[in-house]
mmCIF file of C-alpha atoms and ligand atoms in Angstrom:
data_model
loop_
_atom_site.group_PDB
_atom_site.id
_atom_site.type_symbol
_atom_site.label_atom_id
_atom_site.label_comp_id
_atom_site.label_asym_id
_atom_site.label_seq_id
_atom_site.Cartn_x
_atom_site.Cartn_y
_atom_site.Cartn_z
ATOM 1 C CA MET K 1 20.367 18.032 9.136
ATOM 2 C CA VAL K 2 21.552 15.340 6.959
ATOM 3 C CA ALA K 3 22.944 11.917 8.282
ATOM 4 C CA GLU K 4 26.984 11.254 6.949
ATOM 5 C CA SER K 5 25.931 8.196 5.033
ATOM 6 C CA VAL K 6 22.754 9.847 3.025
ATOM 7 C CA ARG K 7 25.459 12.740 2.206
ATOM 8 C CA VAL K 8 27.779 10.325 0.788
ATOM 9 C CA ARG K 9 25.446 8.426 -0.765
ATOM 10 C CA ALA K 10 24.270 12.128 -2.494
ATOM 11 C CA VAL K 11 27.284 12.922 -3.365
ATOM 12 C CA GLN K 12 28.145 9.943 -5.403
ATOM 13 C CA VAL K 13 24.949 9.933 -6.954
ATOM 14 C CA ALA K 14 25.575 14.045 -7.734
ATOM 15 C CA ALA K 15 29.322 12.529 -9.095
ATOM 16 C CA GLY K 16 27.203 9.926 -11.606
ATOM 17 C CA GLY K 17 25.084 12.151 -12.977
ATOM 18 C CA ASP K 18 21.914 10.712 -11.435
ATOM 19 C CA LEU K 19 20.704 14.386 -9.903
ATOM 20 C CA PRO K 20 17.841 14.757 -9.525
ATOM 21 C CA ALA K 21 17.204 12.070 -6.506
ATOM 22 C CA TYR K 22 15.497 11.250 -3.803
ATOM 23 C CA VAL K 23 17.849 9.763 -1.087
ATOM 24 C CA TYR K 24 16.170 7.335 1.834
ATOM 25 C CA ASP K 25 17.893 6.792 4.979
ATOM 26 C CA LEU K 26 16.404 2.779 5.678
ATOM 27 C CA PRO K 27 18.417 2.492 9.409
ATOM 28 C CA GLY K 28 17.130 6.142 10.350
ATOM 29 C CA LEU K 29 13.372 4.772 9.398
ATOM 30 C CA ARG K 30 13.896 1.914 11.512
ATOM 31 C CA ALA K 31 14.930 3.704 14.758
ATOM 32 C CA HIS K 32 12.128 6.743 14.203
ATOM 33 C CA ALA K 33 9.828 3.496 14.067
ATOM 34 C CA GLY K 34 11.536 1.739 16.106
ATOM 35 C CA ALA K 35 10.711 4.616 18.628
ATOM 36 C CA VAL K 36 6.735 5.034 17.850
ATOM 37 C CA GLN K 37 6.109 1.587 18.151
ATOM 38 C CA ALA K 38 7.911 1.192 21.509
ATOM 39 C CA ALA K 39 5.704 4.443 22.955
ATOM 40 C CA MET K 40 2.567 2.856 21.741
ATOM 41 C CA ALA K 41 2.899 0.075 23.149
ATOM 42 C CA GLY K 42 -0.131 -1.308 25.221
ATOM 43 C CA SER K 43 -1.692 2.136 24.052
ATOM 44 C CA ALA K 44 -3.074 1.394 20.554
ATOM 45 C CA GLN K 45 -2.141 -0.635 17.492
ATOM 46 C CA VAL K 46 -0.119 0.895 14.861
ATOM 47 C CA PHE K 47 -1.319 0.938 10.892
ATOM 48 C CA TYR K 48 0.749 3.356 8.307
ATOM 49 C CA ALA K 49 -1.206 5.270 6.320
ATOM 50 C CA VAL K 50 0.128 3.983 2.783
ATOM 51 C CA LYS K 51 -1.396 7.445 0.814
ATOM 52 C CA ALA K 52 1.993 9.200 2.665
ATOM 53 C CA ASN K 53 4.866 6.646 0.818
ATOM 54 C CA PRO K 54 4.330 3.715 -1.110
ATOM 55 C CA ALA K 55 8.020 1.970 -2.219
ATOM 56 C CA ALA K 56 8.051 -0.991 -1.684
ATOM 57 C CA GLU K 57 11.562 -0.977 -0.034
ATOM 58 C CA ILE K 58 9.625 1.920 2.899
ATOM 59 C CA LEU K 59 6.757 -0.633 3.711
ATOM 60 C CA ARG K 60 9.348 -3.590 3.840
ATOM 61 C CA THR K 61 11.205 -1.455 6.058
ATOM 62 C CA LEU K 62 7.715 -0.571 8.112
ATOM 63 C CA TRP K 63 6.882 -3.925 8.632
ATOM 64 C CA PRO K 64 8.738 -4.887 11.716
ATOM 65 C CA PHE K 65 7.425 -2.568 13.888
ATOM 66 C CA VAL K 66 3.842 -2.145 12.483
ATOM 67 C CA ASP K 67 0.503 -3.392 13.105
ATOM 68 C CA GLY K 68 -0.706 -3.386 9.765
ATOM 69 C CA PHE K 69 -1.312 -0.970 7.157
ATOM 70 C CA GLU K 70 -4.066 1.564 6.506
ATOM 71 C CA VAL K 71 -4.967 1.841 1.915
ATOM 72 C CA ALA K 72 -6.925 4.512 0.648
ATOM 73 C CA SER K 73 -7.566 1.965 -3.531
ATOM 74 C CA GLY K 74 -7.597 -1.165 -4.940
ATOM 75 C CA GLY K 75 -3.806 -0.105 -5.781
ATOM 76 C CA GLU K 76 -2.522 0.136 -2.405
ATOM 77 C CA LEU K 77 -4.227 -2.723 -0.989
ATOM 78 C CA ALA K 78 -2.603 -4.790 -4.215
ATOM 79 C CA LEU K 79 1.185 -3.746 -3.149
ATOM 80 C CA VAL K 80 0.607 -4.239 0.153
ATOM 81 C CA ARG K 81 -0.595 -7.626 -0.424
ATOM 82 C CA GLU K 82 1.955 -8.640 -2.839
ATOM 83 C CA LEU K 83 4.849 -7.422 -0.396
ATOM 84 C CA LEU K 84 3.740 -8.358 2.848
ATOM 85 C CA PRO K 85 0.846 -11.208 2.213
ATOM 86 C CA ASP K 86 -0.046 -11.661 5.739
ATOM 87 C CA ALA K 87 -0.445 -7.994 6.935
ATOM 88 C CA PRO K 88 -3.415 -7.128 8.474
ATOM 89 C CA VAL K 89 -4.611 -4.694 6.422
ATOM 90 C CA ALA K 90 -7.743 -1.946 6.591
ATOM 91 C CA PHE K 91 -9.335 -0.302 3.888
ATOM 92 C CA SER K 92 -10.658 2.985 3.781
ATOM 93 C CA GLY K 93 -11.160 5.459 1.579
ATOM 94 C CA PRO K 94 -14.224 7.227 -0.392
ATOM 95 C CA GLY K 95 -15.353 6.238 -3.746
ATOM 96 C CA LYS K 96 -14.957 2.612 -3.690
ATOM 97 C CA THR K 97 -15.762 0.521 -6.485
ATOM 98 C CA ASP K 98 -17.639 -2.565 -7.536
ATOM 99 C CA ALA K 99 -14.233 -4.019 -8.641
ATOM 100 C CA GLU K 100 -12.183 -2.968 -5.555
ATOM 101 C CA LEU K 101 -15.158 -4.235 -3.601
ATOM 102 C CA ALA K 102 -14.149 -7.674 -5.653
ATOM 103 C CA LEU K 103 -10.746 -6.788 -5.220
ATOM 104 C CA THR K 104 -11.317 -6.946 -1.548
ATOM 105 C CA ARG K 105 -12.630 -10.500 -1.909
ATOM 106 C CA GLU K 106 -10.201 -12.234 -3.438
ATOM 107 C CA LEU K 107 -6.898 -10.646 -1.479
ATOM 108 C CA GLY K 108 -8.558 -10.434 2.259
ATOM 109 C CA VAL K 109 -8.610 -7.211 4.205
ATOM 110 C CA HIS K 110 -8.620 -6.838 8.005
ATOM 111 C CA ARG K 111 -11.396 -4.187 8.351
ATOM 112 C CA LEU K 112 -13.291 -2.365 6.086
ATOM 113 C CA HIS K 113 -14.009 1.458 6.420
ATOM 114 C CA VAL K 114 -17.590 1.471 5.431
ATOM 115 C CA GLU K 115 -17.893 5.550 3.900
ATOM 116 C CA SER K 116 -21.321 5.669 2.952
ATOM 117 C CA PRO K 117 -24.578 3.617 3.219
ATOM 118 C CA GLY K 118 -24.462 3.260 -0.345
ATOM 119 C CA GLU K 119 -21.286 1.851 -0.212
ATOM 120 C CA LEU K 120 -22.751 -0.853 2.446
ATOM 121 C CA ALA K 121 -25.283 -1.304 0.283
ATOM 122 C CA ARG K 122 -23.610 -2.483 -2.275
ATOM 123 C CA LEU K 123 -21.043 -4.035 0.045
ATOM 124 C CA ILE K 124 -24.215 -6.734 1.682
ATOM 125 C CA ALA K 125 -24.930 -7.194 -2.244
ATOM 126 C CA THR K 126 -21.960 -9.464 -2.732
ATOM 127 C CA GLY K 127 -22.899 -11.007 -0.483
ATOM 128 C CA ALA K 128 -19.563 -12.309 0.957
ATOM 129 C CA ARG K 129 -18.412 -12.309 4.101
ATOM 130 C CA GLN K 130 -16.673 -9.036 6.078
ATOM 131 C CA ASP K 131 -15.368 -7.445 8.485
ATOM 132 C CA ILE K 132 -16.365 -3.471 8.658
ATOM 133 C CA LEU K 133 -15.719 0.011 10.698
ATOM 134 C CA LEU K 134 -18.003 2.546 9.845
ATOM 135 C CA ARG K 135 -16.579 5.737 9.327
ATOM 136 C CA ALA K 136 -17.795 8.407 11.336
ATOM 137 C CA ASN K 137 -17.661 11.899 10.860
ATOM 138 C CA PRO K 138 -19.120 13.541 13.902
ATOM 139 C CA ASP K 139 -18.993 16.950 14.341
ATOM 140 C CA LEU K 140 -17.170 16.923 17.477
ATOM 141 C CA PRO K 141 -15.065 20.456 19.051
ATOM 142 C CA GLY K 142 -11.132 19.878 18.105
ATOM 143 C CA ALA K 143 -11.953 17.755 14.873
ATOM 144 C CA ASP K 144 -10.554 19.763 11.766
ATOM 145 C CA ILE K 145 -12.973 20.810 9.416
ATOM 146 C CA ARG K 146 -11.424 19.413 6.003
ATOM 147 C CA GLN K 147 -11.872 16.068 7.541
ATOM 148 C CA ALA K 148 -14.666 16.685 9.570
ATOM 149 C CA ALA K 149 -17.566 18.450 9.119
ATOM 150 C CA ASP K 150 -16.629 20.326 5.938
ATOM 151 C CA SER K 151 -15.873 17.571 3.929
ATOM 152 C CA PRO K 152 -17.565 14.761 2.644
ATOM 153 C CA PHE K 153 -15.503 11.674 4.530
ATOM 154 C CA GLY K 154 -17.681 9.123 6.361
ATOM 155 C CA MET K 155 -21.324 9.583 7.527
ATOM 156 C CA ASP K 156 -23.404 12.148 9.825
ATOM 157 C CA PRO K 157 -25.572 10.142 12.650
ATOM 158 C CA ASP K 158 -28.505 10.298 9.951
ATOM 159 C CA GLY K 159 -26.337 8.413 7.582
ATOM 160 C CA LEU K 160 -24.914 5.722 10.695
ATOM 161 C CA ALA K 161 -28.393 5.126 11.834
ATOM 162 C CA THR K 162 -29.310 3.658 8.192
ATOM 163 C CA CYS K 163 -25.733 1.598 8.374
ATOM 164 C CA VAL K 164 -27.664 0.229 11.262
ATOM 165 C CA ARG K 165 -30.976 -0.523 9.482
ATOM 166 C CA LEU K 166 -29.158 -1.743 6.158
ATOM 167 C CA LEU K 167 -26.587 -3.943 8.693
ATOM 168 C CA ARG K 168 -29.814 -5.847 10.374
ATOM 169 C CA ASP K 169 -30.140 -7.496 7.297
ATOM 170 C CA ALA K 170 -27.024 -8.432 6.759
ATOM 171 C CA PRO K 171 -25.795 -10.504 8.738
ATOM 172 C CA TRP K 172 -22.886 -11.624 6.927
ATOM 173 C CA ILE K 173 -21.235 -8.397 7.647
ATOM 174 C CA THR K 174 -19.353 -7.869 11.287
ATOM 175 C CA LEU K 175 -19.222 -4.075 12.182
ATOM 176 C CA HIS K 176 -16.567 -4.393 15.209
ATOM 177 C CA GLY K 177 -16.916 -0.208 15.397
ATOM 178 C CA ILE K 178 -15.817 3.159 14.482
ATOM 179 C CA HIS K 179 -13.697 4.654 12.077
ATOM 180 C CA ALA K 180 -12.096 8.425 13.220
ATOM 181 C CA HIS K 181 -9.702 10.086 11.401
ATOM 182 C CA LEU K 182 -11.085 13.884 12.052
ATOM 183 C CA THR K 183 -7.961 15.755 12.280
ATOM 184 C CA TRP K 184 -4.771 16.766 10.044
ATOM 185 C CA ASP K 185 -1.191 18.126 10.661
ATOM 186 C CA ARG K 186 -1.313 18.360 14.348
ATOM 187 C CA HIS K 187 1.463 18.393 16.583
ATOM 188 C CA ASP K 188 -0.350 18.837 20.179
ATOM 189 C CA ALA K 189 0.234 15.727 21.754
ATOM 190 C CA PRO K 190 -2.744 16.138 24.078
ATOM 191 C CA ALA K 191 -4.794 18.206 21.909
ATOM 192 C CA MET K 192 -4.792 14.824 19.745
ATOM 193 C CA ALA K 193 -6.213 13.219 22.988
ATOM 194 C CA GLU K 194 -8.070 14.773 24.541
ATOM 195 C CA LEU K 195 -10.459 14.570 20.671
ATOM 196 C CA ALA K 196 -9.895 11.104 21.221
ATOM 197 C CA ARG K 197 -11.542 11.050 24.249
ATOM 198 C CA ARG K 198 -14.019 12.948 22.503
ATOM 199 C CA VAL K 199 -14.517 10.488 20.454
ATOM 200 C CA ALA K 200 -15.056 7.518 22.334
ATOM 201 C CA ALA K 201 -17.323 9.650 24.694
ATOM 202 C CA TRP K 202 -19.438 9.857 21.421
ATOM 203 C CA ALA K 203 -18.691 6.458 20.087
ATOM 204 C CA LEU K 204 -19.731 3.611 22.788
ATOM 205 C CA PRO K 205 -22.593 5.177 23.859
ATOM 206 C CA TRP K 206 -23.925 5.261 20.133
ATOM 207 C CA LEU K 207 -22.577 1.530 19.539
ATOM 208 C CA ARG K 208 -24.208 0.926 23.129
ATOM 209 C CA GLU K 209 -27.367 2.088 21.729
ATOM 210 C CA HIS K 210 -27.179 0.627 18.071
ATOM 211 C CA LEU K 211 -25.341 -1.924 17.854
ATOM 212 C CA PRO K 212 -25.517 -3.823 21.189
ATOM 213 C CA ALA K 213 -24.762 -7.126 19.567
ATOM 214 C CA VAL K 214 -20.978 -5.211 19.248
ATOM 215 C CA THR K 215 -18.419 -7.355 20.882
ATOM 216 C CA GLU K 216 -14.637 -5.682 21.878
ATOM 217 C CA PRO K 217 -15.670 -2.175 20.078
ATOM 218 C CA GLU K 218 -12.729 -1.022 17.960
ATOM 219 C CA LEU K 219 -12.162 2.507 17.410
ATOM 220 C CA ASP K 220 -9.745 3.996 14.882
ATOM 221 C CA LEU K 221 -8.860 7.066 15.715
ATOM 222 C CA GLY K 222 -6.952 7.636 12.164
ATOM 223 C CA GLY K 223 -3.858 10.058 11.485
ATOM 224 C CA GLY K 224 -2.846 13.122 11.324
ATOM 225 C CA MET K 225 0.475 13.012 14.146
ATOM 226 C CA GLY K 226 1.988 16.750 13.012
ATOM 227 C CA VAL K 227 5.236 17.347 11.420
ATOM 228 C CA ASP K 228 6.393 20.422 12.048
ATOM 229 C CA TYR K 229 9.053 21.858 8.643
ATOM 230 C CA GLY K 230 9.820 25.097 10.240
ATOM 231 C CA ALA K 231 11.585 22.203 13.173
ATOM 232 C CA PRO K 232 12.828 19.405 11.113
ATOM 233 C CA HIS K 233 14.968 18.321 14.197
ATOM 234 C CA THR K 234 11.414 18.028 16.684
ATOM 235 C CA ARG K 235 8.941 15.129 16.050
ATOM 236 C CA PHE K 236 5.023 13.998 17.507
ATOM 237 C CA ASP K 237 5.003 13.083 21.426
ATOM 238 C CA TRP K 238 4.275 9.672 21.062
ATOM 239 C CA PRO K 239 5.001 9.065 24.685
ATOM 240 C CA ALA K 240 2.747 11.922 25.364
ATOM 241 C CA TYR K 241 -0.068 11.067 23.319
ATOM 242 C CA SER K 242 0.620 7.149 23.797
ATOM 243 C CA ALA K 243 0.056 7.435 28.117
ATOM 244 C CA ALA K 244 -3.166 10.006 27.206
ATOM 245 C CA LEU K 245 -4.557 6.870 24.839
ATOM 246 C CA SER K 246 -3.497 4.253 27.647
ATOM 247 C CA SER K 247 -5.118 6.250 30.987
ATOM 248 C CA LEU K 248 -8.492 6.760 28.263
ATOM 249 C CA GLY K 249 -8.160 3.174 27.630
ATOM 250 C CA SER K 250 -8.133 2.202 31.905
ATOM 251 C CA GLU K 251 -11.299 4.706 31.972
ATOM 252 C CA LEU K 252 -13.174 3.264 29.511
ATOM 253 C CA GLU K 253 -12.036 -0.670 31.340
ATOM 254 C CA SER K 254 -13.671 1.032 34.109
ATOM 255 C CA ASP K 255 -16.039 2.564 33.227
ATOM 256 C CA LEU K 256 -17.669 -1.195 31.743
ATOM 257 C CA GLU K 257 -16.159 -2.460 35.803
ATOM 258 C CA SER K 258 -18.843 -0.581 36.990
ATOM 259 C CA ASP K 259 -21.796 -1.115 34.743
ATOM 260 C CA LEU K 260 -20.787 -4.672 35.572
ATOM 261 C CA GLU K 261 -20.577 -3.883 39.081
ATOM 262 C CA SER K 262 -23.685 -2.483 39.367
ATOM 263 C CA GLY K 263 -26.094 -5.403 36.827
ATOM 264 C CA LEU K 264 -26.044 -2.694 34.259
ATOM 265 C CA GLU K 265 -25.982 -4.224 30.221
ATOM 266 C CA SER K 266 -23.458 -7.522 31.653
ATOM 267 C CA GLY K 267 -24.240 -10.755 29.517
ATOM 268 C CA PRO K 268 -23.434 -12.182 26.005
ATOM 269 C CA GLY K 269 -24.414 -9.799 22.928
ATOM 270 C CA SER K 270 -24.126 -6.692 25.179
ATOM 271 C CA GLY K 271 -21.239 -5.137 24.306
ATOM 272 C CA ARG K 272 -19.554 -4.213 27.345
ATOM 273 C CA ASP K 273 -18.058 -7.927 28.532
ATOM 274 C CA ARG K 274 -14.315 -7.049 26.971
ATOM 275 C CA PRO K 275 -12.336 -3.839 27.284
ATOM 276 C CA VAL K 276 -12.191 -0.745 24.074
ATOM 277 C CA ARG K 277 -9.604 -1.884 21.480
ATOM 278 C CA LEU K 278 -7.692 1.740 19.686
ATOM 279 C CA ARG K 279 -6.183 2.182 16.671
ATOM 280 C CA ILE K 280 -4.746 4.657 14.972
ATOM 281 C CA GLU K 281 -3.325 5.260 11.507
ATOM 282 C CA PRO K 282 -0.415 7.611 10.929
ATOM 283 C CA GLY K 283 1.822 8.304 7.393
ATOM 284 C CA ARG K 284 3.420 11.752 7.498
ATOM 285 C CA SER K 285 4.585 11.388 10.882
ATOM 286 C CA LEU K 286 6.599 7.862 10.189
ATOM 287 C CA THR K 287 8.166 8.576 7.215
ATOM 288 C CA ALA K 288 8.606 12.142 6.479
ATOM 289 C CA TYR K 289 12.049 11.959 8.747
ATOM 290 C CA ASP K 290 13.554 9.377 6.325
ATOM 291 C CA GLY K 291 13.518 10.672 2.952
ATOM 292 C CA TRP K 292 15.711 13.644 1.305
ATOM 293 C CA TYR K 293 15.019 15.073 -1.885
ATOM 294 C CA VAL K 294 18.629 16.450 -3.536
ATOM 295 C CA THR K 295 19.067 18.219 -6.293
ATOM 296 C CA ASP K 296 22.038 20.384 -7.633
ATOM 297 C CA VAL K 297 21.635 24.130 -8.372
ATOM 298 C CA LEU K 298 21.970 25.305 -12.253
ATOM 299 C CA ASP K 299 21.699 29.035 -12.163
ATOM 300 C CA VAL K 300 22.088 32.279 -9.457
ATOM 301 C CA LYS K 301 20.321 35.037 -10.608
ATOM 302 C CA ARG K 302 18.938 38.595 -9.711
ATOM 303 C CA THR K 303 16.074 39.887 -10.588
ATOM 304 C CA HIS K 304 13.769 42.843 -9.365
ATOM 305 C CA GLY K 305 16.318 43.041 -6.642
ATOM 306 C CA ARG K 306 15.924 39.418 -5.125
ATOM 307 C CA HIS K 307 18.076 36.636 -5.570
ATOM 308 C CA TYR K 308 17.532 33.320 -7.014
ATOM 309 C CA ALA K 309 18.605 30.168 -7.909
ATOM 310 C CA VAL K 310 17.067 27.701 -10.022
ATOM 311 C CA LEU K 311 17.585 24.622 -9.430
ATOM 312 C CA ARG K 312 17.241 21.182 -11.320
ATOM 313 C CA GLY K 313 13.699 19.028 -10.687
ATOM 314 C CA GLY K 314 11.149 21.065 -8.715
ATOM 315 C CA THR K 315 7.472 20.975 -7.565
ATOM 316 C CA HIS K 316 6.342 18.336 -9.776
ATOM 317 C CA HIS K 317 9.041 15.959 -8.065
ATOM 318 C CA LEU K 318 8.647 17.506 -4.283
ATOM 319 C CA ARG K 319 4.860 19.283 -4.303
ATOM 320 C CA THR K 320 4.947 18.807 -1.005
ATOM 321 C CA PRO K 321 5.672 22.786 0.253
ATOM 322 C CA VAL K 322 3.432 24.493 -2.563
ATOM 323 C CA ALA K 323 0.285 22.151 -1.292
ATOM 324 C CA ARG K 324 0.727 23.370 1.971
ATOM 325 C CA GLY K 325 2.302 26.142 1.405
ATOM 326 C CA HIS K 326 4.999 25.736 3.625
ATOM 327 C CA ASP K 327 9.267 26.026 2.913
ATOM 328 C CA GLN K 328 10.623 22.940 2.664
ATOM 329 C CA PRO K 329 13.854 22.550 5.256
ATOM 330 C CA PHE K 330 17.254 22.052 3.592
ATOM 331 C CA THR K 331 20.850 21.577 3.407
ATOM 332 C CA VAL K 332 23.572 22.711 1.563
ATOM 333 C CA ILE K 333 26.517 20.328 0.875
ATOM 334 C CA HIS K 334 29.139 22.267 -0.851
ATOM 335 C CA ARG K 335 30.978 21.016 -4.287
ATOM 336 C CA ALA K 336 34.287 22.579 -5.587
ATOM 337 C CA SER K 337 32.664 24.742 -7.575
ATOM 338 C CA ALA K 338 33.650 28.001 -9.468
ATOM 339 C CA GLY K 339 31.992 31.015 -10.489
ATOM 340 C CA PRO K 340 30.499 33.463 -7.507
ATOM 341 C CA ALA K 341 29.398 32.704 -4.585
ATOM 342 C CA LEU K 342 26.245 34.072 -3.818
ATOM 343 C CA THR K 343 25.505 35.153 0.816
ATOM 344 C CA GLY K 344 22.333 36.560 1.657
ATOM 345 C CA THR K 345 19.034 35.493 0.566
ATOM 346 C CA VAL K 346 17.798 33.548 -1.353
ATOM 347 C CA THR K 347 14.868 32.133 -2.813
ATOM 348 C CA LEU K 348 14.382 28.569 -4.363
ATOM 349 C CA VAL K 349 12.604 27.834 -7.296
ATOM 350 C CA GLY K 350 12.739 24.890 -9.827
ATOM 351 C CA GLN K 351 12.570 24.221 -13.168
ATOM 352 C CA LEU K 352 9.155 24.686 -14.074
ATOM 353 C CA CYS K 353 7.807 27.795 -15.995
ATOM 354 C CA THR K 354 5.085 28.452 -13.518
ATOM 355 C CA PRO K 355 5.759 30.752 -10.542
ATOM 356 C CA ARG K 356 4.143 27.610 -8.096
ATOM 357 C CA ASP K 357 7.291 26.191 -8.730
ATOM 358 C CA VAL K 358 9.039 27.571 -5.550
ATOM 359 C CA LEU K 359 10.706 25.562 -2.908
ATOM 360 C CA HIS K 360 11.956 27.501 -0.328
ATOM 361 C CA ARG K 361 11.177 31.457 -0.378
ATOM 362 C CA ASP K 362 14.305 33.712 1.560
ATOM 363 C CA ALA K 363 16.643 31.390 2.581
ATOM 364 C CA GLU K 364 19.313 32.717 4.254
ATOM 365 C CA VAL K 365 22.492 31.094 2.161
ATOM 366 C CA THR K 366 26.048 31.268 2.876
ATOM 367 C CA GLY K 367 28.873 31.278 -0.162
ATOM 368 C CA LEU K 368 26.325 29.290 -2.602
ATOM 369 C CA ARG K 369 27.548 28.463 -5.506
ATOM 370 C CA VAL K 370 26.514 27.066 -9.049
ATOM 371 C CA GLY K 371 26.684 23.424 -9.038
ATOM 372 C CA ASP K 372 26.372 22.618 -4.787
ATOM 373 C CA LEU K 373 24.007 20.533 -4.078
ATOM 374 C CA VAL K 374 20.605 20.985 -2.061
ATOM 375 C CA ALA K 375 19.445 18.070 -0.142
ATOM 376 C CA PHE K 376 15.811 18.646 1.014
ATOM 377 C CA GLY K 377 14.665 17.351 4.362
ATOM 378 C CA LEU K 378 11.322 15.646 5.480
ATOM 379 C CA ALA K 379 11.209 14.880 2.022
ATOM 380 C CA GLY K 380 9.889 10.858 2.539
ATOM 381 C CA ALA K 381 6.214 11.779 3.058
ATOM 382 C CA TYR K 382 3.234 12.968 0.647
ATOM 383 C CA ALA K 383 6.478 13.485 -1.821
ATOM 384 C CA TRP K 384 7.175 11.820 -4.928
ATOM 385 C CA ASN K 385 3.421 10.181 -4.856
ATOM 386 C CA LEU K 386 2.238 13.326 -4.326
ATOM 387 C CA SER K 387 3.845 15.127 -7.558
ATOM 388 C CA HIS K 388 2.649 15.921 -11.060
ATOM 389 C CA HIS K 389 5.457 14.418 -12.542
ATOM 390 C CA ASP K 390 4.990 15.037 -16.492
ATOM 391 C CA PHE K 391 4.366 18.014 -16.076
ATOM 392 C CA LEU K 392 6.995 19.286 -18.649
ATOM 393 C CA LEU K 393 8.324 16.215 -19.651
ATOM 394 C CA HIS K 394 11.942 16.855 -17.625
ATOM 395 C CA PRO K 395 13.242 13.278 -16.399
ATOM 396 C CA LYS K 396 11.885 11.841 -13.227
ATOM 397 C CA PRO K 397 14.809 11.740 -9.823
ATOM 398 C CA SER K 398 16.257 8.565 -9.247
ATOM 399 C CA PHE K 399 15.791 6.434 -6.174
ATOM 400 C CA HIS K 400 18.150 5.439 -3.528
ATOM 401 C CA TYR K 401 17.415 3.513 -0.366
ATOM 402 C CA VAL K 402 20.745 3.807 2.074
ATOM 403 C CA ASP K 403 21.071 0.980 4.539
ATOM 404 C CA GLY K 404 23.572 -1.266 6.347
ATOM 405 C CA PRO K 405 25.725 -0.031 9.223
HETATM 406 C C1 PLP P 1 -8.331 7.657 6.872
HETATM 407 C C2 PLP P 1 -7.206 8.469 6.509
HETATM 408 N N1 PLP P 1 -6.202 8.109 7.905
HETATM 409 C C3 PLP P 1 -4.678 7.768 7.945
HETATM 410 C C4 PLP P 1 -4.163 9.065 7.570
HETATM 411 C C5 PLP P 1 -2.848 9.466 7.437
HETATM 412 O O1 PLP P 1 -2.976 11.034 8.013
HETATM 413 P P1 PLP P 1 -1.287 11.346 7.858
HETATM 414 O O2 PLP P 1 -0.184 11.008 7.059
HETATM 415 O O3 PLP P 1 -2.161 13.127 8.119
HETATM 416 O O4 PLP P 1 -1.166 10.827 9.168
HETATM 417 C C6 PLP P 1 -5.499 9.624 6.158
HETATM 418 C C7 PLP P 1 -4.601 11.053 4.974
HETATM 419 O O5 PLP P 1 -5.287 11.693 4.575
HETATM 420 C C8 PLP P 1 -6.365 9.273 6.274
HETATM 421 O O6 PLP P 1 -6.975 9.733 5.296
#
């Protein structure tokens, strides 16, 4: 499972005493992002959700393959602007502060995704020009309840109606359409495309009715393309998703043509004189695959009938399996280690004094010894940046970006 270049670097890093380590495969990331770009070309713009992994090397590597970046804080905005001053940026996220709105004016963003009427009122009060989408949270079948109805994100129809009233008196704010991030970890591309269809079926009539002056309406469908931690070699079906979005786009255009032919709602200001633009904001599904968390076995023990391998580091470096409740996939890189070898079932834990510091429960291993290396895969997204680094004040990992042929 581990790319040869990553395996070689992992062994070098271990020999240098630099474990635990994050090792990233940049050629692998280019190949994957290039495949996503090729699949999505012509159906939707792709903005990378920086929250998944904001490392500078990752952002620079991705930039040739994406149309822009989605940020969710002033910190992420400042980082992207510093590294990639010309990249289009969409700024989402609940609870934007006045300081963040000021930073938006200073650094410029392509789109600001408004989360509430209160946020819109504060934005309007600045008097500054800004291009926006309204983040909508319609209660649609197929939406994930954690991102939709049972969440504080975005606005229901009442909140959106308040925004419509506020926008009437604020011509310096330009509304371009709707943002709807309504799902999470969805593996089924046709089901995601069906959700996109429902978003369009709700959003476009809503825009036409309430904000007919919106030309070139945009629909940002958010992220949520799944990563299967139990099947690390599988990928979200980007070609199927793209094909479904393309046919949705064609349907929306032919609806438009029939409206125009029947003389309905044509002409400037109708909001129906240009096709719809689709955008997506994947995070996990772009960067998860090309990061590894590499460490070594400090102790192998048996207690109460169960075997444990205690690893250097732990979930304070790689919180992903605890946060999601899964077993992190891994590969053992055997070293010329002395001591007894374990073949059988073992639970891989870290150095923290909490029973939740579990990276993989009940794994099958062959000949595992103290000193062997363990490389956890799918550790390129929501991994280091999601973890509680300072708990117990263990040393931080080292970081390595494998590049070149
Ligand atoms: C608004 C928004 N867009 C995009 C994403 C990225 O989602 P994922 O990493 O699941 O693709 C998130 C994640 O929380 C989000 O909140």
